[in-house]
Amino acid sequence: MVRRFYASTDAFNGEFAQFLEQERGTGADVAKIVADIIADVRKRGGEAVAEYTAKFDGLQLDPSTLKSDNVDLHALAAECPQDLRDAIDFAHDRIAAYHSAQRPNDHKFTDDAGVELGWRWTALESVGVYVPGGRASYPSSVLMNVVPAKIAGVDRIVMVAPAPKGELSPAVAYAALKAGVEEFYPMGGAQAVAALAYGTSNLAPVDKIVGPGNAFVAEAKRQVFGRVGIDTIAGPSEILVIADHTANPDWVAADLLSQAEHDPSSQSILIVVDEAVGDSVEKAVENQLNSLATGERARESWTNNGAIVVAPDLDAAASIANRIAAEHLELCIEDPDALLPLVRHAGAVFLGHHTPEALGDYVTGSNHVLPTSRAARFSSGLGLYDFLKRMSVQRAGPQGFAAIAPAALRLAEAERLPAHARSISIRTNRDADG
Amino acid sequence: MVRRFYASTDAFNGEFAQFLEQERGTGADVAKIVADIIADVRKRGGEAVAEYTAKFDGLQLDPSTLKSDNVDLHALAAECPQDLRDAIDFAHDRIAAYHSAQRPNDHKFTDDAGVELGWRWTALESVGVYVPGGRASYPSSVLMNVVPAKIAGVDRIVMVAPAPKGELSPAVAYAALKAGVEEFYPMGGAQAVAALAYGTSNLAPVDKIVGPGNAFVAEAKRQVFGRVGIDTIAGPSEILVIADHTANPDWVAADLLSQAEHDPSSQSILIVVDEAVGDSVEKAVENQLNSLATGERARESWTNNGAIVVAPDLDAAASIANRIAAEHLELCIEDPDALLPLVRHAGAVFLGHHTPEALGDYVTGSNHVLPTSRAARFSSGLGLYDFLKRMSVQRAGPQGFAAIAPAALRLAEAERLPAHARSISIRTNRDADG
């Protein structure tokens, strides 16, 4: 039996808050280990990276190039079967189309005071994309991270991925080349993040590092933040489904399990108004778990972190959804459009019965790199914006200057910044060539 | 004599890179101290905050309310003189106008496959604004952080500012109330950041923390990142001026000093094509330093961190400016519009001779919270976007689903995620109520 909450009860608020606070994922103190690795890479460069890679991944890199003859993207990509290439191409084109629509416009206007104002968007020059190895080595993640960078106009996209004992997924290699990766190093962990942030003799440092990774990678990104930009720190996957009597319980169960199967620390939550719907879905989950190859970790996730919440009505369901601020939110209800305006916090929203979250993982075109662990309260999924930045532009001619300078002067004086004040007053006190 | 570089020389690239790498600001290892303070606040809540505030600020807070009877925003604001209020009001309205123009639109489209796609922007619910005390306690910073949050639609804006021995600037208090701050706690340092991120019995945690602070505050923000959102980590101020023969050397000197006066670790750099312009500006800087109340720290900044770079032409100057990626870039040249398109990395650009950077600090309306320490390579100044997030929305009806499901299924199989695959296939294998 999965845990069940009743939103109309007095105890709900407190109990549910405690449930949401529950830490998932590793609690190990990795900060010190990561700090040491970063310091070592800063000091010894490629030598240190090669040593850690040999130790953690069992792969011998050339310390001066950070390459291995045994891991070649082109050779690997050649092993990717044609039907899988077709699916990757299909996903690639849809992701490219969606993100192309995100390009923001530059803006310029002259206000009443005669001051010219605006901003310009420009692309980052270089980005490092971290692609996890092992269980979570996904061609779809390569596309989701690389394609928006490419569309934004990033000049140099560097991909790193650990290749334990030289193993790397051919589909990952194909997706990387399809998306336009031209620089690749088979390395991972904190050492790869450090090499991307600080550079080595061979690898020029990048400006921003994106992509998910394990606890060591996440901590390394946190520690190099400021030196380089980073995307949101990724936690375990989550799905929240709001379902009513029009939902098919088997479909909802499949969707809940599609996130539960990622990792035992993943979280699947169902909100229903009609408790009978919850009963049916719970039964369907049990049935499906028995025939699922990933059933063991899905069951662990569902049992430890899953929940069914019975809400008094759909408005209350939306309000609970906002508290959860889930990475993925499915509205498997009769009229999702009526509920959508009440949804304030979620990474991505899936409307109606034919939009399972897995569709968004691959082919709707929207990005599957989304805020987890309630971060949708304050951050967005990956997008074109992550690879652009906005530069403000302003010009006061003599007239505009005269209109706004007095207030600036008064504030500079109040803030006891005499050189600020002088840079204003020196332009008002006399006529000069300007 | 300030250091001088010649961009046409062979040695320039290496020497200039070393100069840019030079660490400014404190190098102290504050991570451990900050981690301990955060852990203590998480454990003991308001009691811990009150203890640290008594210790570091000499101010006694009520541990249950985190307030002090001696620090009241309304009482303090009443002490702010009328002409200063007028200047604050003037700046407020211009900042509000500029940021109102930044509101991004929601987007919705249906693509060829019949899939409905788009995104919605929603505001954060709660934001904590950190306002530094002491030397850097500026009413302008209050406006720059609070006004965009308000315009974005943030419901709850919590301001914290250390009030050493109960001291707080009346102008800061007035600006806070003008901008709409309704919740204020006189506290600062890592303890304030921890209280904002994790909450206390009295203070509900916020979703994001913005605002500059000292090294302890910056480190605390880094450590709570993920739990809450944060803005870019602020470093020492910077100004870069590109000046030609049409520039007034006294004006340029005043502008260079307007950033140098902030802190000994601030950085002012001048790029000239004509070395004689550099000579004139350097002389003017020396002259002005002698009559500047903040001359001591401005001189320290100029001597230790300042530079004059002689570039072969303006194109080269723009390219050097991009390497520097300065917080503030002034184009004090005859035709700034011709050079602007070559500028890729800068926090804010100031065009022509009548737009001193200090104007942007206060009253042009654009934000003065800008990326420092070369972070303009990968991040933007504060803006409306920092208080909004983008939620992707997607709907595949039966037809759209049929068009894109096969590729999703193929990818789910390749990624060995059978529950993902099932959530697709279960919707294709039979007809159901959907």
Coordinates of C-alpha atoms in Angstrom, one line a residue, chain A residues 64-431:
Chain A
S64 CA 48.0 15.8 -22.6
T65 CA 44.9 15.4 -24.9
L66 CA 42.3 13.9 -22.5
K67 CA 41.5 11.5 -25.2
S68 CA 41.5 7.7 -25.5
D69 CA 42.0 5.8 -28.8
N70 CA 39.4 3.4 -27.6
V71 CA 36.6 5.9 -27.4
D72 CA 35.8 7.6 -30.7
L73 CA 32.4 9.3 -31.4
H74 CA 32.4 8.6 -35.1
A75 CA 33.3 4.9 -34.7
L76 CA 30.7 4.5 -32.0
A77 CA 28.0 6.3 -33.9
A78 CA 28.5 3.9 -36.9
E79 CA 27.2 1.2 -34.6
C80 CA 23.9 2.9 -34.0
P81 CA 21.1 1.1 -35.9
Q82 CA 19.3 2.9 -38.6
D83 CA 15.8 2.9 -37.0
L84 CA 17.2 4.4 -33.9
R85 CA 19.0 7.0 -35.9
D86 CA 15.7 7.9 -37.5
A87 CA 14.1 8.3 -34.1
I88 CA 17.0 10.5 -32.9
D89 CA 16.7 12.6 -36.1
F90 CA 13.0 13.0 -35.6
A91 CA 13.4 14.1 -32.0
H92 CA 16.3 16.4 -33.0
D93 CA 14.2 18.2 -35.5
R94 CA 11.3 18.7 -33.2
I95 CA 13.5 19.9 -30.3
A96 CA 15.2 22.3 -32.8
A97 CA 11.8 23.7 -33.9
Y98 CA 10.5 24.2 -30.4
H99 CA 13.6 26.0 -29.2
S100 CA 13.8 28.2 -32.3
A101 CA 10.5 29.6 -31.3
Q102 CA 12.0 30.7 -28.0
R103 CA 14.4 33.3 -29.4
P104 CA 13.8 36.6 -27.6
N105 CA 13.9 40.0 -29.3
D106 CA 16.3 42.8 -28.7
H107 CA 14.5 45.9 -27.5
K108 CA 15.1 49.6 -27.9
F109 CA 13.0 52.6 -26.9
T110 CA 13.4 56.3 -26.1
D111 CA 11.5 57.5 -23.1
D112 CA 9.9 60.8 -22.2
A113 CA 13.1 62.2 -20.7
G114 CA 14.9 61.5 -24.1
V115 CA 17.0 58.7 -22.8
E116 CA 17.5 55.8 -25.1
L117 CA 17.1 52.4 -23.4
G118 CA 17.0 48.8 -24.3
W119 CA 18.8 45.5 -24.3
R120 CA 20.6 43.1 -26.6
W121 CA 20.7 39.3 -26.3
T122 CA 24.0 37.6 -27.2
A123 CA 25.0 34.0 -27.2
L124 CA 27.5 32.4 -24.9
E125 CA 30.8 31.5 -26.6
S126 CA 31.4 28.1 -25.1
V127 CA 29.4 25.6 -23.2
G128 CA 30.3 22.3 -21.6
V129 CA 27.6 19.6 -21.7
Y130 CA 27.9 16.8 -19.1
V131 CA 26.3 13.6 -20.2
P132 CA 26.1 10.9 -17.5
G133 CA 27.4 7.4 -18.1
G134 CA 26.0 4.1 -16.8
R135 CA 22.3 3.7 -16.1
A136 CA 21.4 7.3 -17.1
S137 CA 23.3 7.5 -20.4
Y138 CA 20.6 8.8 -22.7
P139 CA 20.8 10.0 -26.3
S140 CA 17.7 12.1 -25.5
S141 CA 19.6 14.1 -22.9
V142 CA 22.3 14.8 -25.3
L143 CA 19.8 16.3 -27.7
M144 CA 18.0 18.3 -24.9
N145 CA 21.3 19.9 -23.8
V146 CA 23.1 20.4 -27.1
V147 CA 20.3 21.4 -29.5
P148 CA 19.3 24.6 -27.5
A149 CA 22.9 25.7 -27.2
K150 CA 23.4 25.2 -31.0
I151 CA 20.1 27.1 -31.8
A152 CA 21.2 29.9 -29.5
G153 CA 24.4 30.3 -31.4
V154 CA 27.0 29.0 -29.0
D155 CA 30.3 28.7 -30.9
R156 CA 31.9 25.9 -29.1
I157 CA 30.0 23.0 -27.5
V158 CA 32.2 20.6 -25.5
M159 CA 30.7 17.3 -24.4
V160 CA 32.0 15.1 -21.7
A161 CA 30.7 11.7 -20.7
P162 CA 32.3 9.0 -18.6
A163 CA 33.1 5.9 -20.6
P164 CA 33.7 3.2 -18.0
K165 CA 36.3 0.8 -19.4
G166 CA 35.8 2.5 -22.8
E167 CA 32.1 1.8 -23.0
L168 CA 29.9 4.5 -24.4
S169 CA 26.4 4.2 -25.9
P170 CA 26.5 4.3 -29.8
A171 CA 23.1 6.2 -29.6
V172 CA 24.7 8.8 -27.4
A173 CA 27.6 9.2 -29.9
Y174 CA 25.2 9.4 -32.8
A175 CA 23.0 12.0 -31.0
A176 CA 26.1 14.1 -30.1
L177 CA 27.3 14.2 -33.7
K178 CA 23.8 14.8 -35.0
A179 CA 23.4 17.8 -32.6
G180 CA 26.7 19.2 -33.7
V181 CA 29.2 18.4 -31.0
E182 CA 32.7 18.9 -32.3
E183 CA 34.7 18.5 -29.1
F184 CA 34.4 15.5 -26.9
Y185 CA 36.3 14.1 -23.9
P186 CA 35.5 10.6 -22.4
M187 CA 35.6 11.7 -18.8
G188 CA 33.1 12.3 -16.0
G189 CA 32.7 13.1 -12.3
A190 CA 34.0 16.1 -10.4
Q191 CA 37.2 15.9 -12.4
A192 CA 35.4 16.5 -15.7
V193 CA 33.5 19.5 -14.2
A194 CA 36.8 20.9 -12.9
A195 CA 38.5 20.5 -16.2
L196 CA 35.7 22.2 -18.0
A197 CA 35.6 25.1 -15.5
Y198 CA 39.3 25.7 -15.2
G199 CA 40.7 24.2 -18.4
T200 CA 43.8 22.1 -18.8
S201 CA 46.8 22.5 -21.2
N202 CA 44.7 21.0 -23.9
L203 CA 41.2 21.9 -23.0
A204 CA 40.2 25.6 -23.0
P205 CA 37.8 26.4 -20.2
V206 CA 34.1 26.8 -21.0
D207 CA 31.8 29.6 -19.9
K208 CA 28.9 27.5 -18.6
I209 CA 28.3 23.8 -17.7
V210 CA 25.0 22.1 -18.1
G211 CA 23.7 18.6 -17.9
P212 CA 22.7 16.2 -15.1
G213 CA 25.0 14.0 -13.1
N214 CA 25.4 12.2 -9.8
A215 CA 25.9 13.8 -6.4
F216 CA 29.6 14.4 -7.1
V217 CA 28.9 16.1 -10.4
A218 CA 26.1 18.2 -8.8
E219 CA 28.4 19.3 -6.0
A220 CA 31.2 20.1 -8.4
K221 CA 28.9 22.3 -10.4
R222 CA 27.9 24.1 -7.2
Q223 CA 31.5 24.7 -6.3
V224 CA 32.6 26.0 -9.7
F225 CA 29.5 28.2 -10.0
G226 CA 30.6 31.9 -10.3
R227 CA 33.7 30.9 -12.2
V228 CA 31.3 29.5 -14.8
G229 CA 27.6 29.5 -15.2
I230 CA 25.6 26.3 -14.4
D231 CA 22.1 25.1 -14.9
T232 CA 19.8 24.1 -12.1
I233 CA 21.1 21.3 -9.9
A234 CA 19.2 18.2 -10.9
G235 CA 17.7 15.9 -8.3
P236 CA 15.7 12.7 -8.7
S237 CA 12.9 12.6 -11.2
E238 CA 9.3 13.4 -10.3
I239 CA 5.8 13.0 -11.7
L240 CA 2.6 14.4 -10.4
V241 CA -0.7 13.3 -12.0
I242 CA -4.0 14.9 -11.3
A243 CA -6.6 12.4 -12.5
D244 CA -10.4 12.3 -12.6
H245 CA -13.1 9.7 -13.6
T246 CA -12.3 10.3 -17.3
A247 CA -8.8 9.0 -16.9
N248 CA -7.8 5.4 -17.7
P249 CA -6.3 4.0 -14.5
D250 CA -3.9 1.7 -16.5
W251 CA -2.6 4.7 -18.4
V252 CA -2.2 6.7 -15.3
A253 CA -0.4 3.8 -13.5
A254 CA 2.0 3.5 -16.5
D255 CA 2.8 7.2 -16.3
L256 CA 3.4 7.1 -12.5
L257 CA 5.8 4.1 -13.1
S258 CA 7.6 5.8 -16.0
Q259 CA 9.2 8.1 -13.4
A260 CA 9.4 5.6 -10.6
E261 CA 11.6 3.4 -12.8
H262 CA 14.3 6.0 -13.1
D263 CA 15.7 5.6 -9.6
P264 CA 14.6 4.4 -6.2
S265 CA 14.7 8.1 -5.1
S266 CA 12.3 9.2 -7.8
Q267 CA 8.9 10.3 -6.8
S268 CA 5.4 9.7 -8.2
I269 CA 2.4 11.3 -6.7
L270 CA -1.3 11.0 -7.7
I271 CA -4.0 13.5 -6.8
V272 CA -7.6 12.5 -7.2
V273 CA -10.9 14.0 -6.2
D274 CA -12.7 10.7 -6.4
E275 CA -11.0 8.2 -4.1
A276 CA -12.2 5.3 -6.2
V277 CA -10.0 6.5 -9.0
G278 CA -7.1 6.3 -6.6
D279 CA -8.0 2.8 -5.7
S280 CA -8.1 1.7 -9.4
V281 CA -4.8 3.4 -10.2
E282 CA -3.2 1.8 -7.1
K283 CA -4.4 -1.6 -8.3
A284 CA -3.1 -1.0 -11.8
V285 CA 0.3 0.1 -10.4
E286 CA 0.6 -3.2 -8.5
N287 CA -0.3 -5.2 -11.6
Q288 CA 2.1 -3.4 -13.9
L289 CA 5.0 -3.6 -11.4
N290 CA 4.9 -7.4 -11.6
S291 CA 5.7 -7.3 -15.3
L292 CA 8.2 -4.5 -15.4
A293 CA 11.9 -5.2 -16.0
T294 CA 12.7 -2.2 -13.9
G295 CA 10.1 -3.2 -11.3
E296 CA 12.5 -3.5 -8.4
R297 CA 13.6 0.1 -8.3
A298 CA 10.2 1.3 -9.4
R299 CA 8.6 -0.5 -6.5
E300 CA 11.1 0.9 -4.1
S301 CA 10.4 4.5 -5.4
W302 CA 6.7 4.0 -5.3
T303 CA 6.7 2.5 -1.8
N304 CA 9.2 4.9 -0.2
N305 CA 8.3 8.2 -2.0
G306 CA 5.0 7.7 -3.8
A307 CA 1.7 8.9 -2.5
I308 CA -2.0 9.3 -3.4
V309 CA -3.6 12.5 -2.3
V310 CA -7.4 12.7 -2.1
A311 CA -8.4 16.4 -2.6
P312 CA -11.9 17.9 -2.0
D313 CA -12.0 19.4 -5.5
L314 CA -9.9 20.2 -8.5
D315 CA -9.1 23.7 -7.3
A316 CA -7.7 22.2 -4.1
A317 CA -5.8 19.7 -6.3
A318 CA -4.2 22.6 -8.2
S319 CA -3.2 24.3 -5.0
I320 CA -1.6 21.1 -3.7
A321 CA 0.2 20.7 -7.1
N322 CA 1.6 24.2 -6.6
R323 CA 3.0 23.2 -3.2
I324 CA 4.6 20.1 -4.8
A325 CA 6.0 22.2 -7.7
A326 CA 6.7 18.9 -9.6
E327 CA 9.1 18.5 -12.4
H328 CA 6.3 16.9 -14.5
L329 CA 2.6 17.5 -14.1
E330 CA 0.0 15.6 -16.0
L331 CA -3.6 16.8 -16.0
C332 CA -5.4 13.6 -16.9
I333 CA -8.8 15.2 -16.5
E334 CA -11.9 16.0 -18.5
D335 CA -11.1 19.7 -18.9
P336 CA -7.4 20.4 -18.4
D337 CA -7.7 23.9 -19.9
A338 CA -10.0 25.0 -17.1
L339 CA -7.4 23.9 -14.5
L340 CA -4.2 25.1 -16.3
P341 CA -4.6 28.8 -15.2
L342 CA -4.5 27.7 -11.6
V343 CA -1.2 25.9 -12.1
R344 CA 1.6 28.2 -11.0
H345 CA 4.6 25.9 -10.2
A346 CA 5.6 23.0 -12.4
G347 CA 8.4 22.3 -14.7
A348 CA 6.3 21.0 -17.6
V349 CA 2.6 20.4 -17.9
F350 CA 1.0 17.7 -20.0
L351 CA -2.6 18.2 -20.9
G352 CA -5.2 15.5 -21.5
H353 CA -5.2 11.8 -21.8
H354 CA -2.9 11.4 -24.8
T355 CA 0.1 13.3 -23.5
P356 CA 2.0 10.9 -21.3
E357 CA 5.0 12.5 -19.8
A358 CA 7.3 10.1 -21.7
L359 CA 6.2 11.9 -24.9
G360 CA 7.8 15.0 -23.6
D361 CA 11.0 13.1 -22.6
Y362 CA 11.6 12.5 -26.3
V363 CA 9.6 14.0 -29.0
T364 CA 7.1 16.8 -28.2
G365 CA 10.1 19.1 -28.7
S366 CA 10.0 20.8 -25.4
N367 CA 12.9 20.3 -23.1
H368 CA 13.1 17.4 -20.7
V369 CA 15.7 19.0 -18.5
L370 CA 13.4 20.4 -15.8
P371 CA 13.6 21.7 -12.3
T372 CA 13.3 19.0 -9.6
S373 CA 13.0 18.9 -5.8
R374 CA 10.5 21.8 -5.8
A375 CA 12.8 24.0 -7.8
A376 CA 10.0 24.8 -10.2
R377 CA 9.0 27.3 -7.5
F378 CA 11.9 29.5 -8.7
S379 CA 13.4 28.1 -11.9
S380 CA 12.5 27.1 -15.5
G381 CA 13.4 24.1 -17.6
L382 CA 16.4 24.3 -19.8
G383 CA 15.8 26.5 -22.9
L384 CA 17.3 28.9 -25.3
Y385 CA 17.6 31.5 -22.5
D386 CA 20.2 29.3 -20.8
F387 CA 22.6 30.0 -23.7
L388 CA 21.9 33.6 -24.1
K389 CA 22.4 36.6 -21.9
R390 CA 20.9 40.1 -21.9
M391 CA 23.2 43.1 -22.0
S392 CA 21.5 46.4 -21.1
V393 CA 22.2 49.4 -23.4
Q394 CA 21.6 53.0 -22.5
R395 CA 22.4 56.4 -23.9
A396 CA 21.6 59.8 -22.5
G397 CA 22.4 62.6 -24.9
P398 CA 23.0 66.1 -23.5
Q399 CA 19.2 66.6 -23.1
G400 CA 18.4 63.3 -21.5
F401 CA 21.4 63.7 -19.2
A402 CA 20.1 67.1 -18.1
A403 CA 16.7 65.6 -17.3
I404 CA 17.9 62.8 -15.1
A405 CA 21.2 63.8 -13.8
P406 CA 20.0 65.9 -10.7
A407 CA 18.3 62.9 -9.1
A408 CA 21.4 60.7 -9.8
L409 CA 23.6 63.4 -8.1
R410 CA 21.4 63.5 -5.1
L411 CA 21.5 59.7 -4.7
A412 CA 25.3 59.6 -5.1
E413 CA 25.7 62.2 -2.4
A414 CA 23.3 60.3 -0.1
E415 CA 25.3 57.1 -0.7
R416 CA 28.5 59.0 0.1
L417 CA 30.1 58.1 -3.2
P418 CA 31.9 61.3 -4.2
A419 CA 33.5 59.9 -7.4
H420 CA 30.0 58.8 -8.6
A421 CA 28.8 62.4 -7.9
R422 CA 31.7 63.9 -9.7
S423 CA 31.2 61.8 -12.8
I424 CA 27.8 63.4 -12.9
S425 CA 28.6 67.0 -11.8
I426 CA 31.7 67.2 -14.0
R427 CA 29.4 66.9 -17.0
T428 CA 27.1 69.6 -15.8
N429 CA 29.6 72.2 -14.6
R430 CA 31.1 73.1 -17.9
D431 CA 30.8 72.7 -21.6

